[in-house]
Tab-separated table of C-alpha atoms in Angstrom:
chain	number	residue	atom	x	y	z
A	1	MET	CA	-8.201	-19.407	9.288
A	2	ILE	CA	-6.377	-18.264	12.339
A	3	VAL	CA	-8.152	-19.132	15.641
A	4	SER	CA	-6.931	-18.779	19.277
A	5	PRO	CA	-8.128	-19.842	22.630
A	6	VAL	CA	-7.366	-16.393	23.942
A	7	PHE	CA	-10.700	-15.182	22.492
A	8	ALA	CA	-12.916	-17.961	23.889
A	9	GLY	CA	-15.774	-16.791	25.975
A	10	LYS	CA	-15.018	-13.112	25.403
A	11	ARG	CA	-17.532	-10.620	23.941
A	12	TYR	CA	-16.624	-8.504	20.942
A	13	ALA	CA	-18.528	-5.938	18.882
A	14	ILE	CA	-17.859	-5.821	15.096
A	15	LEU	CA	-18.645	-2.670	13.151
A	16	GLY	CA	-18.378	-3.214	9.430
A	17	LEU	CA	-18.633	-6.627	7.534
A	18	ALA	CA	-16.522	-6.074	4.441
A	19	ARG	CA	-13.422	-8.254	3.883
A	20	SER	CA	-11.479	-7.664	7.144
A	21	GLY	CA	-14.718	-7.436	9.294
A	22	MET	CA	-15.924	-10.765	7.916
A	23	ALA	CA	-12.527	-12.302	8.568
A	24	VAL	CA	-12.631	-11.064	12.151
A	25	LEU	CA	-16.131	-12.450	12.544
A	26	GLU	CA	-15.209	-15.866	11.287
A	27	SER	CA	-12.057	-16.118	13.317
A	28	LEU	CA	-13.644	-14.977	16.610
A	29	HIS	CA	-16.639	-17.178	16.095
A	30	ALA	CA	-14.472	-20.154	15.454
A	31	SER	CA	-12.509	-19.286	18.497
A	32	GLY	CA	-15.514	-19.414	20.697
A	33	ALA	CA	-16.158	-15.722	21.253
A	34	GLU	CA	-19.615	-14.113	21.724
A	35	LEU	CA	-20.312	-11.518	19.049
A	36	LEU	CA	-22.424	-8.510	18.239
A	37	ALA	CA	-22.150	-7.436	14.660
A	38	TRP	CA	-23.400	-4.611	12.448
A	39	ASP	CA	-23.049	-3.323	8.879
A	40	ASN	CA	-25.168	-0.838	7.080
A	41	ARG	CA	-25.890	-3.425	4.337
A	42	GLU	CA	-28.716	-5.701	5.208
A	43	GLU	CA	-27.515	-8.556	3.075
A	44	LEU	CA	-24.224	-8.762	5.081
A	45	ARG	CA	-26.125	-8.569	8.418
A	46	GLU	CA	-28.398	-11.426	7.318
A	47	SER	CA	-25.367	-13.554	6.250
A	48	VAL	CA	-24.005	-13.668	9.775
A	49	ALA	CA	-27.159	-13.724	11.788
A	50	ASP	CA	-26.382	-17.317	12.901
A	51	LYS	CA	-22.992	-16.436	14.248
A	52	ALA	CA	-23.598	-13.073	15.960
A	53	LEU	CA	-26.230	-10.886	17.607
A	54	ILE	CA	-27.250	-8.320	14.972
A	55	ALA	CA	-27.449	-4.913	16.562
A	56	ASP	CA	-25.859	-1.477	16.043
A	57	PRO	CA	-23.016	-0.947	18.543
A	58	LEU	CA	-23.899	2.665	18.691
A	59	GLU	CA	-27.292	1.703	20.134
A	60	SER	CA	-26.126	-1.189	22.373
A	61	ASP	CA	-24.739	-1.311	25.829
A	62	LEU	CA	-21.213	-2.594	25.360
A	63	THR	CA	-20.119	-2.506	29.048
A	64	GLY	CA	-17.978	-5.487	29.764
A	65	TYR	CA	-17.157	-6.171	26.119
A	66	GLU	CA	-13.528	-6.984	25.319
A	67	ALA	CA	-13.188	-4.685	22.425
A	68	ILE	CA	-14.992	-3.011	19.482
A	69	VAL	CA	-13.349	-4.210	16.251
A	70	VAL	CA	-13.637	-1.797	13.405
A	71	SER	CA	-12.479	-1.669	9.763
A	72	PRO	CA	-9.392	0.538	9.113
A	73	GLY	CA	-11.805	2.631	6.905
A	74	VAL	CA	-13.725	3.841	9.810
A	75	PRO	CA	-12.513	7.467	10.499
A	76	LEU	CA	-12.023	7.487	14.193
A	77	ASN	CA	-11.438	11.297	14.179
A	78	SER	CA	-15.058	11.801	13.200
A	79	HIS	CA	-17.022	8.567	13.606
A	80	PRO	CA	-19.418	8.492	16.666
A	81	ILE	CA	-18.143	4.994	17.568
A	82	ALA	CA	-15.097	6.711	19.075
A	83	ARG	CA	-17.270	8.592	21.584
A	84	LYS	CA	-19.422	5.472	22.191
A	85	ALA	CA	-16.324	3.329	22.979
A	86	GLU	CA	-14.971	5.944	25.483
A	87	ALA	CA	-18.397	6.164	27.163
A	88	ASP	CA	-18.712	2.421	27.525
A	89	GLY	CA	-15.031	1.989	28.598
A	90	VAL	CA	-14.204	-0.379	25.578
A	91	PRO	CA	-11.163	-0.156	23.469
A	92	ILE	CA	-11.298	0.089	19.750
A	93	ILE	CA	-9.093	-2.346	17.805
A	94	GLY	CA	-8.578	-3.825	14.355
A	95	ASP	CA	-7.820	-7.195	12.876
A	96	ILE	CA	-4.065	-6.699	13.104
A	97	GLU	CA	-4.298	-6.333	16.942
A	98	LEU	CA	-6.438	-9.587	17.037
A	99	PHE	CA	-3.677	-11.263	15.047
A	100	ALA	CA	-1.097	-9.897	17.571
A	101	GLN	CA	-3.141	-11.320	20.421
A	102	ALA	CA	-3.517	-14.694	18.736
A	103	ARG	CA	0.216	-15.119	18.173
A	104	SER	CA	0.960	-16.835	21.426
A	105	ALA	CA	-1.187	-19.822	20.295
A	106	LEU	CA	0.414	-20.120	16.879
A	107	PRO	CA	3.471	-22.368	16.019
A	108	PRO	CA	6.797	-20.377	16.597
A	109	HIS	CA	7.106	-17.890	13.796
A	110	ARG	CA	8.303	-14.430	12.976
A	111	VAL	CA	6.536	-11.209	11.754
A	112	VAL	CA	7.673	-8.416	9.500
A	113	GLY	CA	5.674	-5.158	9.631
A	114	ILE	CA	6.100	-2.712	6.702
A	115	THR	CA	4.737	0.806	6.702
A	116	GLY	CA	5.282	4.125	5.003
A	117	THR	CA	3.469	6.501	2.588
A	118	ASN	CA	4.678	5.017	-0.644
A	119	GLY	CA	6.085	1.683	-1.706
A	120	LYS	CA	4.503	-0.526	1.065
A	121	SER	CA	2.788	-2.954	-1.277
A	122	THR	CA	5.707	-3.565	-3.610
A	123	THR	CA	8.196	-4.008	-0.794
A	124	THR	CA	5.737	-6.325	1.098
A	125	ALA	CA	5.299	-8.426	-1.872
A	126	LEU	CA	9.053	-8.315	-2.610
A	127	VAL	CA	9.953	-9.427	0.940
A	128	HIS	CA	7.379	-12.255	0.621
A	129	HIS	CA	8.696	-13.313	-2.795
A	130	ILE	CA	12.390	-13.427	-1.415
A	131	LEU	CA	11.361	-15.586	1.582
A	132	ALA	CA	9.251	-17.875	-0.643
A	133	SER	CA	12.157	-18.218	-3.186
A	134	ALA	CA	14.392	-19.181	-0.228
A	135	GLY	CA	12.091	-22.058	0.719
A	136	ILE	CA	10.822	-20.218	3.954
A	137	PRO	CA	7.028	-20.672	4.739
A	138	THR	CA	5.474	-17.303	4.389
A	139	VAL	CA	2.232	-15.357	3.812
A	140	MET	CA	1.521	-11.757	3.319
A	141	GLY	CA	-1.498	-9.825	4.624
A	142	GLY	CA	-2.601	-6.703	6.373
A	143	ASN	CA	-3.276	-3.947	3.801
A	144	ILE	CA	-2.555	-6.282	0.932
A	145	GLY	CA	-4.072	-9.494	-0.346
A	146	VAL	CA	-6.220	-11.815	1.798
A	147	PRO	CA	-6.978	-10.557	5.425
A	148	ILE	CA	-4.415	-12.071	7.852
A	149	LEU	CA	-7.071	-13.800	10.020
A	150	SER	CA	-8.463	-15.642	6.954
A	151	GLN	CA	-5.150	-17.385	6.188
A	152	GLU	CA	-3.949	-20.711	7.324
A	153	PRO	CA	-1.413	-20.538	10.293
A	154	LEU	CA	2.102	-21.018	9.215
A	155	PRO	CA	4.135	-24.020	10.377
A	156	GLU	CA	7.049	-23.562	12.708
A	157	GLY	CA	9.650	-21.212	11.290
A	158	GLY	CA	7.251	-19.334	9.046
A	159	VAL	CA	7.241	-15.609	8.557
A	160	TYR	CA	4.161	-13.402	8.335
A	161	VAL	CA	4.769	-10.285	6.209
A	162	LEU	CA	2.265	-7.512	6.948
A	163	GLU	CA	1.728	-4.285	5.028
A	164	LEU	CA	0.494	-1.854	7.589
A	165	SER	CA	-1.266	1.484	6.892
A	166	SER	CA	-1.359	4.206	9.549
A	167	TYR	CA	-5.066	3.403	9.935
A	168	GLN	CA	-4.206	-0.159	10.933
A	169	ILE	CA	-1.411	0.906	13.263
A	170	ASP	CA	-3.922	3.294	14.943
A	171	LEU	CA	-6.032	0.289	15.825
A	172	THR	CA	-3.123	-1.853	17.027
A	173	SER	CA	-1.249	-1.763	20.419
A	174	SER	CA	0.561	-5.016	20.909
A	175	LEU	CA	2.116	-6.073	17.537
A	176	ASP	CA	5.782	-6.829	18.384
A	177	CYS	CA	7.329	-7.331	14.978
A	178	ASP	CA	10.589	-9.234	14.672
A	179	VAL	CA	11.453	-6.684	11.878
A	180	ALA	CA	9.701	-3.432	11.541
A	181	LEU	CA	10.395	-1.307	8.415
A	182	LEU	CA	9.480	2.343	7.805
A	183	LEU	CA	9.949	3.161	4.080
A	184	ASN	CA	9.158	6.965	3.962
A	185	ILE	CA	6.698	9.567	5.166
A	186	SER	CA	5.145	12.212	3.051
A	187	PRO	CA	1.863	14.122	3.411
A	188	ASP	CA	-1.143	11.873	2.800
A	189	HIS	CA	-4.489	11.017	4.436
A	190	LEU	CA	-4.443	14.397	6.279
A	191	ASP	CA	-8.229	14.339	6.416
A	192	ARG	CA	-7.890	11.694	9.112
A	193	TYR	CA	-5.243	13.461	11.284
A	194	ALA	CA	-4.802	16.770	12.953
A	195	GLY	CA	-1.917	17.493	10.591
A	196	PHE	CA	1.258	16.094	9.003
A	197	ASP	CA	3.009	15.586	12.428
A	198	ALA	CA	0.116	13.546	13.702
A	199	TYR	CA	0.106	11.385	10.508
A	200	ALA	CA	3.930	10.824	10.916
A	201	ALA	CA	3.499	9.955	14.559
A	202	ALA	CA	0.919	7.226	13.514
A	203	LYS	CA	3.460	5.616	11.305
A	204	ALA	CA	6.205	5.727	13.991
A	205	ARG	CA	3.981	4.032	16.445
A	206	LEU	CA	4.891	0.730	14.907
A	207	PHE	CA	8.256	1.057	16.684
A	208	ASP	CA	6.674	1.709	20.025
A	209	MET	CA	5.473	-1.858	20.054
A	210	LEU	CA	8.878	-3.249	19.111
A	211	GLY	CA	10.839	-5.493	21.472
A	212	SER	CA	14.418	-4.518	22.423
A	213	ASP	CA	15.847	-7.562	20.801
A	214	HIS	CA	14.091	-6.968	17.446
A	215	SER	CA	15.151	-5.011	14.307
A	216	ALA	CA	13.921	-1.555	13.157
A	217	ILE	CA	14.777	-0.452	9.604
A	218	PHE	CA	14.443	3.063	8.206
A	219	ALA	CA	14.682	3.436	4.481
A	220	SER	CA	14.466	7.118	3.591
A	221	ASN	CA	16.348	10.321	4.505
A	222	ASP	CA	13.088	12.374	4.456
A	223	GLU	CA	12.604	14.600	7.585
A	224	LYS	CA	9.895	12.597	9.316
A	225	THR	CA	11.500	9.179	8.731
A	226	GLN	CA	14.858	10.463	9.974
A	227	LEU	CA	13.058	12.118	13.028
A	228	ALA	CA	11.523	8.627	13.866
A	229	LEU	CA	14.849	6.903	13.494
A	230	HIS	CA	16.750	9.438	15.753
A	231	GLY	CA	13.937	9.407	18.258
A	232	LEU	CA	14.253	5.569	18.522
A	233	ARG	CA	17.990	5.778	18.905
A	234	ASP	CA	17.686	8.333	21.558
A	235	LEU	CA	15.431	6.171	23.557
A	236	GLY	CA	18.090	3.471	23.578
A	237	ARG	CA	15.391	0.738	23.946
A	238	VAL	CA	15.937	-1.058	20.631
A	239	GLN	CA	19.381	-2.395	20.003
A	240	ASN	CA	19.295	-3.335	16.238
A	241	ILE	CA	18.506	-0.134	14.279
A	242	VAL	CA	19.473	0.128	10.589
A	243	ASP	CA	19.375	3.135	8.246
A	244	THR	CA	19.426	2.083	4.566
A	245	SER	CA	18.801	5.544	3.134
A	246	ALA	CA	22.521	5.801	1.951
A	247	ARG	CA	23.005	2.039	1.107
A	248	GLU	CA	23.568	1.018	-2.437
A	249	ILE	CA	23.045	-2.371	-4.192
A	250	ALA	CA	24.306	-2.965	-7.825
A	251	GLY	CA	22.307	-4.853	-10.419
A	252	GLN	CA	19.072	-2.964	-10.891
A	253	PRO	CA	19.058	-3.201	-14.742
A	254	ASP	CA	18.575	-7.053	-14.112
A	255	TRP	CA	15.415	-6.549	-12.091
A	256	PRO	CA	12.809	-5.856	-14.721
A	257	SER	CA	9.861	-5.224	-12.283
A	258	LEU	CA	11.946	-3.024	-10.054
A	259	GLN	CA	12.843	-0.004	-12.228
A	260	GLY	CA	13.143	3.570	-11.083
A	261	PRO	CA	14.723	5.147	-8.007
A	262	HIS	CA	11.778	4.350	-5.790
A	263	ASN	CA	12.035	0.716	-6.603
A	264	LEU	CA	15.696	0.714	-5.849
A	265	GLN	CA	14.836	2.070	-2.404
A	266	ASN	CA	12.131	-0.583	-2.051
A	267	ALA	CA	14.665	-3.361	-3.099
A	268	ILE	CA	17.335	-2.058	-0.707
A	269	ALA	CA	14.781	-1.957	2.177
A	270	ALA	CA	13.521	-5.438	1.341
A	271	VAL	CA	17.130	-6.878	1.327
A	272	ALA	CA	17.864	-5.247	4.762
A	273	THR	CA	14.539	-6.838	6.066
A	274	VAL	CA	15.402	-10.315	4.853
A	275	GLU	CA	19.032	-9.960	5.990
A	276	ALA	CA	17.727	-9.087	9.481
A	277	LEU	CA	15.873	-12.477	9.262
A	278	GLY	CA	19.095	-14.293	8.482
A	279	LEU	CA	19.079	-14.562	4.641
A	280	THR	CA	22.200	-14.139	2.557
A	281	GLU	CA	22.942	-12.523	-0.713
A	282	ALA	CA	22.859	-15.845	-2.466
A	283	GLN	CA	19.241	-16.112	-1.418
A	284	TRP	CA	18.096	-12.605	-2.090
A	285	ARG	CA	19.753	-11.656	-5.345
A	286	PRO	CA	18.149	-14.236	-7.674
A	287	ALA	CA	14.801	-13.336	-6.185
A	288	LEU	CA	15.207	-9.667	-7.148
A	289	MET	CA	15.604	-10.868	-10.797
A	290	SER	CA	12.534	-13.135	-10.751
A	291	PHE	CA	10.174	-10.748	-8.950
A	292	THR	CA	7.174	-9.978	-11.218
A	293	GLY	CA	5.790	-6.993	-9.249
A	294	LEU	CA	2.254	-6.156	-8.493
A	295	PRO	CA	-0.745	-5.069	-10.705
A	296	HIS	CA	-0.911	-1.306	-11.019
A	297	ARG	CA	2.542	-0.602	-9.661
A	298	MET	CA	5.017	0.063	-12.398
A	299	GLU	CA	3.323	-2.908	-14.150
A	300	ARG	CA	4.819	-3.675	-17.547
A	301	ILE	CA	1.576	-4.536	-19.413
A	302	ALA	CA	2.608	-4.446	-23.072
A	303	GLU	CA	5.261	-3.734	-25.564
A	304	SER	CA	4.483	-3.096	-29.222
A	305	GLY	CA	6.313	-1.290	-31.967
A	306	GLY	CA	9.209	-0.803	-29.641
A	307	VAL	CA	6.995	1.092	-27.261
A	308	LEU	CA	6.530	0.062	-23.609
A	309	PHE	CA	3.312	0.582	-21.732
A	310	VAL	CA	3.507	0.800	-18.027
A	311	ASN	CA	0.583	0.900	-15.543
A	312	ASP	CA	1.423	2.751	-12.305
A	313	SER	CA	-2.182	3.644	-11.403
A	314	LYS	CA	-1.298	3.099	-7.689
A	315	ALA	CA	0.732	6.259	-7.842
A	316	THR	CA	-2.040	8.417	-6.189
A	317	ASN	CA	0.172	11.302	-5.098
A	318	PRO	CA	3.123	13.307	-6.632
A	319	ALA	CA	5.599	11.708	-4.184
A	320	SER	CA	5.011	8.286	-5.650
A	321	THR	CA	4.723	9.552	-9.303
A	322	GLY	CA	8.081	11.470	-9.162
A	323	PRO	CA	10.339	8.392	-8.945
A	324	ALA	CA	8.244	6.574	-11.604
A	325	LEU	CA	9.226	9.399	-13.960
A	326	GLY	CA	12.784	8.668	-13.046
A	327	ALA	CA	12.517	5.079	-14.181
A	328	TYR	CA	12.723	5.735	-17.950
A	329	PRO	CA	14.471	8.376	-20.153
A	330	LYS	CA	11.755	9.117	-22.661
A	331	ILE	CA	8.155	9.111	-21.332
A	332	HIS	CA	4.673	9.944	-22.514
A	333	TRP	CA	3.095	10.750	-19.212
A	334	ILE	CA	-0.617	10.168	-18.547
A	335	LEU	CA	-1.668	12.028	-15.262
A	336	GLY	CA	-4.630	13.342	-13.501
A	337	GLY	CA	-7.652	12.473	-11.397
A	338	LEU	CA	-8.857	13.775	-8.062
A	339	PRO	CA	-5.843	15.866	-6.858
A	340	LYS	CA	-4.384	15.522	-3.425
A	341	SER	CA	-2.363	18.723	-3.714
A	342	ASP	CA	-2.135	21.808	-5.866
A	343	SER	CA	1.454	21.233	-6.872
A	344	LEU	CA	3.654	18.603	-8.636
A	345	THR	CA	6.833	19.472	-6.668
A	346	GLU	CA	8.040	15.991	-6.289
A	347	CYS	CA	7.788	15.397	-10.006
A	348	GLU	CA	9.716	18.448	-11.104
A	349	PRO	CA	13.217	16.907	-10.928
A	350	PHE	CA	12.215	14.460	-13.586
A	351	TYR	CA	10.558	16.647	-16.104
A	352	ASP	CA	13.432	16.234	-18.477
A	353	HIS	CA	12.312	12.621	-18.890
A	354	VAL	CA	8.957	13.582	-20.173
A	355	VAL	CA	8.459	13.748	-23.946
A	356	ARG	CA	4.869	14.865	-23.598
A	357	ALA	CA	2.101	14.929	-20.846
A	358	TYR	CA	-1.509	14.022	-21.284
A	359	THR	CA	-3.915	15.214	-18.547
A	360	ILE	CA	-7.136	13.502	-17.631
A	361	GLY	CA	-9.798	14.011	-15.009
A	362	GLU	CA	-10.624	16.721	-12.587
A	363	ALA	CA	-6.955	17.777	-12.055
A	364	GLY	CA	-6.400	18.163	-15.865
A	365	PRO	CA	-6.669	21.912	-16.115
A	366	LEU	CA	-4.539	22.462	-12.986
A	367	PHE	CA	-1.816	20.205	-14.138
A	368	GLY	CA	-1.930	21.583	-17.475
A	369	LYS	CA	-1.039	24.995	-16.185
A	370	LEU	CA	1.660	23.547	-13.874
A	371	LEU	CA	3.320	21.749	-16.635
A	372	ALA	CA	2.855	24.205	-19.516
A	373	ASP	CA	6.267	25.968	-19.106
A	374	HIS	CA	8.163	22.735	-18.814
A	375	VAL	CA	6.852	20.048	-21.132
A	376	PRO	CA	4.423	19.808	-24.010
A	377	VAL	CA	0.887	19.127	-22.678
A	378	GLU	CA	-2.236	17.751	-24.244
A	379	SER	CA	-5.583	18.099	-22.414
A	380	CYS	CA	-7.409	14.734	-22.975
A	381	GLU	CA	-10.015	14.461	-20.071
A	382	MET	CA	-10.690	10.783	-20.724
A	383	MET	CA	-8.282	7.778	-20.397
A	384	LEU	CA	-8.895	6.309	-23.818
A	385	THR	CA	-8.138	9.744	-25.477
A	386	ALA	CA	-4.966	10.048	-23.543
A	387	VAL	CA	-3.802	6.527	-24.433
A	388	GLN	CA	-4.623	7.012	-28.071
A	389	ARG	CA	-2.789	10.264	-28.325
A	390	ALA	CA	0.248	8.996	-26.299
A	391	ALA	CA	0.476	5.891	-28.404
A	392	ALA	CA	0.255	7.830	-31.622
A	393	ASN	CA	3.080	10.199	-30.594
A	394	ALA	CA	5.377	7.508	-28.992
A	395	GLN	CA	8.408	6.213	-30.959
A	396	PRO	CA	10.457	3.006	-30.508
A	397	GLY	CA	12.417	3.151	-27.287
A	398	GLU	CA	9.861	5.401	-25.573
A	399	VAL	CA	7.413	4.572	-22.722
A	400	VAL	CA	3.703	5.304	-22.336
A	401	LEU	CA	3.321	5.670	-18.521
A	402	LEU	CA	0.160	5.975	-16.585
A	403	SER	CA	1.267	7.552	-13.232
A	404	PRO	CA	-1.620	9.827	-12.208
A	405	ALA	CA	-0.247	11.522	-9.096
A	406	CYS	CA	-3.968	11.723	-8.082
A	407	ALA	CA	-6.673	9.662	-6.443
A	408	SER	CA	-9.054	7.923	-8.925
A	409	PHE	CA	-12.504	8.786	-7.489
A	410	ASP	CA	-13.468	11.470	-9.830
A	411	GLN	CA	-13.736	8.970	-12.768
A	412	PHE	CA	-13.238	5.441	-11.359
A	413	ARG	CA	-14.280	3.317	-8.439
A	414	ASP	CA	-10.615	2.822	-7.259
A	415	PHE	CA	-7.050	2.846	-8.694
A	416	GLU	CA	-7.488	-0.824	-9.735
A	417	ALA	CA	-10.440	0.139	-12.014
A	418	ARG	CA	-8.375	3.056	-13.410
A	419	GLY	CA	-5.448	0.723	-14.236
A	420	ASN	CA	-7.767	-1.838	-15.823
A	421	CYS	CA	-9.233	0.958	-17.958
A	422	PHE	CA	-5.630	1.863	-19.076
A	423	ARG	CA	-4.923	-1.795	-19.880
A	424	CYS	CA	-8.065	-2.011	-22.071
A	425	ALA	CA	-7.221	1.157	-23.816
A	426	VAL	CA	-3.616	-0.074	-24.510
A	427	ASN	CA	-5.015	-3.297	-25.936
A	428	SER	CA	-7.162	-1.198	-28.207
A	429	VAL	CA	-4.468	0.845	-29.660
A	430	ILE	CA	-2.231	-2.123	-30.208
A	431	GLU	CA	-5.091	-4.166	-31.962
A	432	ASN	CA	-5.749	-1.082	-34.224
A	433	ASN	CA	-2.076	-0.473	-35.048
A	434	LEU	CA	-2.236	3.074	-33.773
A	435	ILE	CA	1.317	3.301	-32.336
A	436	GLY	CA	3.458	6.024	-33.806
A	437	THR	CA	0.877	7.148	-36.350
A	438	ALA	CA	1.001	10.797	-35.325
A	439	ILE	CA	3.926	11.452	-37.606
A	440	GLY	CA	2.137	10.407	-40.661
A	441	GLU	CA	3.596	6.844	-41.128
A	442	ALA	CA	1.206	4.124	-42.147
A	443	PRO	CA	-0.342	2.070	-39.361
A	444	ARG	CA	1.894	-0.920	-38.460
């Protein structure tokens, strides 16, 4: 794990002992800090009783504590810990801020910070893959994979690649990335912010922490991203500012896990990021071809009878589903779940790619009405039904795509569980030879 002498002898309160909270506790304890910890789950409290004072920070005097460390999932706009911290004069931070403070004791290294509404995980994984393919020591963390404090420190010359949500940036004040990348900004998580402007400002705060000799990359021409770009330029504080929104790179057909206009944008942004770190085309181009992608993000999970099945369960809003529809010319589209909006505006430019749509979940009736005048729609409600009907209708050369444009919480624990359900359903239709059977041909 990452430890640092800067934490030794200081007192911290930790609220929440899930993955990131437990990583924080282990790192701070190993660094010689004094800890108070709390979680609503008794078994988690008991598991750390030998390393921390077990007490609810809301009921404790935290005067003199260095910080309260909370999970990014704690809603600071409504949780009473925010008022408690203000009353006791203690800052609220997260694990990324602790990593930023620990950097001075680590071997010389660089940090890439990647944020945006859509594409963060794929771009983070791609940057990490390119660096690893070039033989550069690297790990990825933050909002992806293993918590950063749980990972082994990199040797000299290594690069930490961090996916950063707006929640994590809210809890961070001193992360000076060597390269900071903003992919895009569209409405999301508005239950945590006063409005879209406040959400966009949270994303843009990544650049407030950026050193003048470091690189800022902006990947989209959407209004809020361009506003952040021009705002940083107007300040004149950061010298190396790159706008990739109009850049082009040839060769996408050779990148099987990076199909669709959104993944082209992700690839261009990743290339700009590694170029800012000094890599050349001879290093990054082969890595685009060998990148295998991430589960549940335009994941090619099977091909049978000439029909490709793609799992894009991570597409939890229309802005991320729209480009997925642009990836293939003939799509049987499975969508629905817990809606984040009452429109599919971002998907409309790609309706001509949709052979037929299959709606599931709570959003099914709404989406059925929105799509009825544009594409054939079947109301399916359940995932297995949708996959069976899509597979039966699909013909060679067509794609069955799960790209829900919705959250998963009406029927599934999370988007991973939804994607796994899709995979099981696909395996079932393949095993039972149900592909292309709707037109009356014998099962293959």
